[in-house]
Short mmCIF file of C-alpha atoms in Angstrom, two decimals:
data_model
loop_
_atom_site.label_atom_id
_atom_site.label_comp_id
_atom_site.label_asym_id
_atom_site.label_seq_id
_atom_site.Cartn_x
_atom_site.Cartn_y
_atom_site.Cartn_z
CA MET U 364 0.00 0.00 0.00
CA ASN U 365 2.80 2.42 0.84
CA TRP U 366 4.36 1.89 -2.58
CA ARG U 367 1.05 2.57 -4.28
CA LYS U 368 0.52 5.75 -2.29
CA SER U 369 4.03 6.94 -3.13
CA VAL U 370 3.39 6.35 -6.84
CA GLU U 371 0.01 8.09 -6.66
CA ALA U 372 1.63 11.05 -4.91
CA ARG U 373 4.25 11.38 -7.64
CA PHE U 374 1.89 11.01 -10.58
CA VAL U 375 -1.37 12.82 -10.98
CA PHE U 376 -3.26 11.82 -14.10
CA ASP U 377 -3.79 14.67 -16.53
CA PRO U 378 -5.76 13.50 -19.58
CA SER U 379 -4.56 16.46 -21.60
CA ARG U 380 -0.90 15.52 -21.16
CA ALA U 381 0.85 12.47 -22.58
CA ILE U 382 2.57 10.08 -20.21
CA ASP U 383 6.30 10.67 -20.13
CA PRO U 384 8.14 7.51 -21.21
CA ARG U 385 10.82 8.31 -18.61
CA ASP U 386 8.17 8.05 -15.90
CA ILE U 387 7.14 4.64 -17.21
CA ALA U 388 10.77 3.53 -17.36
CA GLN U 389 11.36 4.73 -13.78
CA ILE U 390 8.30 2.87 -12.51
CA ASP U 391 9.42 -0.28 -14.34
CA GLN U 392 12.88 0.13 -12.78
CA ASP U 393 11.38 0.60 -9.31
CA ILE U 394 9.25 -2.51 -9.73
CA LEU U 395 12.25 -4.52 -10.92
CA GLY U 396 14.28 -3.35 -7.92
CA ASP U 397 11.47 -4.24 -5.52
CA ARG U 398 11.11 -7.65 -7.14
CA LYS U 399 14.83 -8.36 -6.80
CA ARG U 400 14.81 -7.32 -3.13
CA VAL U 401 11.79 -9.51 -2.38
CA GLN U 402 13.27 -12.47 -4.23
CA GLY U 403 16.55 -12.06 -2.34
CA ALA U 404 14.72 -11.91 0.97
CA LEU U 405 12.73 -15.04 0.06
CA VAL U 406 15.87 -16.95 -0.88
CA LEU U 407 17.58 -15.89 2.34
CA GLY U 408 14.49 -16.74 4.39
CA LEU U 409 14.26 -20.18 2.81
CA GLU U 410 17.93 -20.85 3.56
CA GLN U 411 17.44 -19.79 7.17
CA LEU U 412 14.42 -22.08 7.47
CA LYS U 413 16.45 -24.99 6.11
CA GLN U 414 19.22 -24.31 8.62
CA THR U 415 16.75 -24.04 11.50
CA ARG U 416 15.09 -27.28 10.46
CA ALA U 417 18.47 -29.03 10.34
CA GLN U 418 19.26 -27.73 13.85
CA ILE U 419 15.91 -28.95 15.17
CA VAL U 420 16.37 -32.39 13.61
CA ALA U 421 19.91 -32.64 15.02
CA ALA U 422 18.74 -31.60 18.50
CA ARG U 423 15.89 -34.09 18.36
CA GLU U 424 18.19 -36.91 17.30
CA HIS U 425 20.71 -35.95 20.00
CA SER U 426 18.06 -36.02 22.74
CA ARG U 427 16.15 -39.07 21.48
CA PRO U 428 18.18 -41.72 23.40
CA GLU U 429 17.74 -39.82 26.69
CA MET U 430 14.02 -39.34 26.05
CA GLU U 431 13.66 -43.07 25.39
CA ARG U 432 15.50 -43.88 28.67
CA LEU U 433 13.32 -41.59 30.81
CA PRO U 434 10.26 -43.89 31.05
CA LEU U 435 12.52 -46.79 32.03
CA ALA U 436 14.28 -44.66 34.65
CA PHE U 437 10.91 -43.52 36.01
CA ASP U 438 9.65 -47.11 36.23
CA GLN U 439 12.87 -48.17 37.96
CA SER U 440 12.60 -45.26 40.41
CA ALA U 441 9.02 -46.18 41.21
CA ALA U 442 10.00 -49.82 41.72
CA ASN U 443 12.89 -48.82 44.00
CA ALA U 444 10.60 -46.57 46.03
CA ALA U 445 8.03 -49.34 46.38
CA ALA U 446 10.70 -51.85 47.43
CA SER U 447 12.23 -49.53 50.01
CA SER U 448 8.87 -48.60 51.56
CA GLY U 449 7.48 -52.09 51.72
#
């Protein structure tokens, strides 16, 4: 919306005056620049998402053995507590 408002502020339509080709070229150049910036940001964002995903997967794999041992440790602790109280 801000871009549109900035363009509207710069160009007021006057039906009695022809459109200056330099204005059209400048708008095309602005659009191309915006497109390149957005594409660059998307590429960078996708790369960051891939890296974050890889970190999450690595952390999950690193913690998996401990997480699998926890129920066994809990059961053993409960059995030890039952044996010592009884």
